Coordinates of C-alpha atoms in Angstrom, one line a residue:
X1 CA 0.0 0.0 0.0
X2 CA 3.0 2.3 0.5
X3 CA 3.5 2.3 -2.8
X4 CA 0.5 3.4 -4.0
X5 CA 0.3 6.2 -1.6
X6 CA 3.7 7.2 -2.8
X7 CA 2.5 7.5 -6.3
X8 CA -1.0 8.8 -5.4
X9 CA 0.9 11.5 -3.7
X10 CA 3.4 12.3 -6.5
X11 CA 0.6 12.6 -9.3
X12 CA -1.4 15.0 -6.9
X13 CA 1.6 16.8 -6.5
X14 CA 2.2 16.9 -10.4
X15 CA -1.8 17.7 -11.2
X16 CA -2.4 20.5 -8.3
X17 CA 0.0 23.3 -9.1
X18 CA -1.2 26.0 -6.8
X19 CA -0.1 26.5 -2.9
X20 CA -3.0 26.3 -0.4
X21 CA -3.0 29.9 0.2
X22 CA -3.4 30.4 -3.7
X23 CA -6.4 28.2 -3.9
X24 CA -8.2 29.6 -0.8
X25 CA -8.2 32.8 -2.5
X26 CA -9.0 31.6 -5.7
X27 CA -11.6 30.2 -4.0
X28 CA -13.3 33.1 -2.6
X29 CA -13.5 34.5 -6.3
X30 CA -16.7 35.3 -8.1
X31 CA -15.1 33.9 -11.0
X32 CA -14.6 30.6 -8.7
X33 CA -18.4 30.3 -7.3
X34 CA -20.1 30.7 -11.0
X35 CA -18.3 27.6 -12.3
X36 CA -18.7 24.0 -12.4
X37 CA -21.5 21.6 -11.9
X38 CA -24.1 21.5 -8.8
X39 CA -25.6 18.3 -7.4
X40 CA -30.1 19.1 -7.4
X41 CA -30.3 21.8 -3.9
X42 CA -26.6 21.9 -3.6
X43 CA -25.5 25.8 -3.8
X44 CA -22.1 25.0 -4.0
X45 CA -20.6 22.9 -7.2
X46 CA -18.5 19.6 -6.7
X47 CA -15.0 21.7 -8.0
X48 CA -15.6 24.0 -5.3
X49 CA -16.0 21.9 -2.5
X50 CA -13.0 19.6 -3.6
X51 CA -11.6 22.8 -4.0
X52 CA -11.8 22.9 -0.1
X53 CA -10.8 19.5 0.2
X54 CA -7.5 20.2 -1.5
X55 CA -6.6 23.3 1.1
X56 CA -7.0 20.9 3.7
X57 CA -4.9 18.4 2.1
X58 CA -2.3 20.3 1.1
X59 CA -2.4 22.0 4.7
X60 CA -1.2 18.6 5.9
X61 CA 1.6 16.7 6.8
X62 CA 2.2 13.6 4.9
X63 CA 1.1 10.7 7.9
X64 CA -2.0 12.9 8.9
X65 CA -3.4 11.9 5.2
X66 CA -6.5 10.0 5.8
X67 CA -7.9 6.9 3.3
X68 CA -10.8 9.6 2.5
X69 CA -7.7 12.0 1.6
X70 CA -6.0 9.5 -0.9
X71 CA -9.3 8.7 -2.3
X72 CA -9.8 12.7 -2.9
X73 CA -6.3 13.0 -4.0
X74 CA -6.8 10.0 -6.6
X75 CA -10.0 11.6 -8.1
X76 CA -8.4 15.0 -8.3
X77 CA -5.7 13.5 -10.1
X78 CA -8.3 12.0 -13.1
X79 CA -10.4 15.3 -12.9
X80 CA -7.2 17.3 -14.1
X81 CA -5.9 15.0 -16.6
X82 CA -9.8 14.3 -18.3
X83 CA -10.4 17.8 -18.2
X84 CA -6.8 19.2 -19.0
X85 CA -7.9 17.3 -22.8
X86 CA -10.7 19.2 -23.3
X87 CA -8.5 22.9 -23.6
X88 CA -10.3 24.7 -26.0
X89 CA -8.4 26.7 -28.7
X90 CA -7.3 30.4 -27.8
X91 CA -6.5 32.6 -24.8
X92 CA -7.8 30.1 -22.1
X93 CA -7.4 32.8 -19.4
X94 CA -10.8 34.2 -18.9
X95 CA -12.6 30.8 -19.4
X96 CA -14.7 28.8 -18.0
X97 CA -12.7 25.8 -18.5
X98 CA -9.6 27.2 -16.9
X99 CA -11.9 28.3 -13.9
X100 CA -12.9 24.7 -13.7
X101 CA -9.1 23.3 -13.4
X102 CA -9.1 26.1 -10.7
X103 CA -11.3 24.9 -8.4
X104 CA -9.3 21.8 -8.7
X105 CA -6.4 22.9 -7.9
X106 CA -5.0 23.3 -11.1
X107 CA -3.7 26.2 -13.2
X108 CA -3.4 25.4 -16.9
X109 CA -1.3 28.7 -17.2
X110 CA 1.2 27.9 -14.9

C-alpha cells in the first residue's frame, strides 16, 4: 500500500499546481463560485467543494493523510488529466474551462 500512496501523492503533486494559500483565495473569487456543476439543492458545485478538500490536504503533513484523503487525491488527479484534454483553442485565461481546473487545484497557465 505504501507504494501506492507514494504515487498517489506524487501525481497530486504533479496535477495541483497552486499553494493552499493560492487556492483559498481563488476560492473566494466570483469567477470561482459561477463555475462547475451542482448536485439538485446543492449551492455549491462539486470543484468547489474539492476545492476545499484540497486546502485541507495540502495544509497537511504527509502521515496525517486519511484513506478519504488518498481517495480525494486520486480523483483529483483524473479530474485534471480528463479535463486538461478538453482545452479549447485560444487565450484560455478568462474561461470557463480554466476556472474549472481552478477549483481543482490546477492552473493550466502555470
Amino acid at each position: 500500500m505504501a507504494d501506492d500512496e507514494k504515487q498517489t501523492r506524487d501525481d497530486f503533486a504533479d496535477a495541483v499546481n497552486m499553494t493552499a494559500s493560492q487556492l483559498e483565495d481563488w476560492l473566494d473569487s466570483d469567477e470561482s463560485k459561477e463555475v462547475g456543476q451542482k448536485a439538485s439543492g446543492d449551492s455549491e458545485s462539486t470543484g468547489h467543494e474539492s476545492g476545499r478538500h484540497i486546502v485541507r490536504i495540502l495544509r497537511k503533513k504527509q502521515g496525517e493523510y486519511t484513506d478519504d484523503d488518498y481517495a480525494h487525491m486520486r480523483k483529483v488527479v483524473g479530474y485534471v488529466a480528463r479535463h486538461s484534454q478538453q482545452r479549447p483553442s485560444g487565450d484560455v485565461e478568462d474561461t470557463r474551462w480554466r476556472y474549472s481546473l481552478m477549483n481543482w487545484g490546477h492552473d493550466p497557465l502555470k
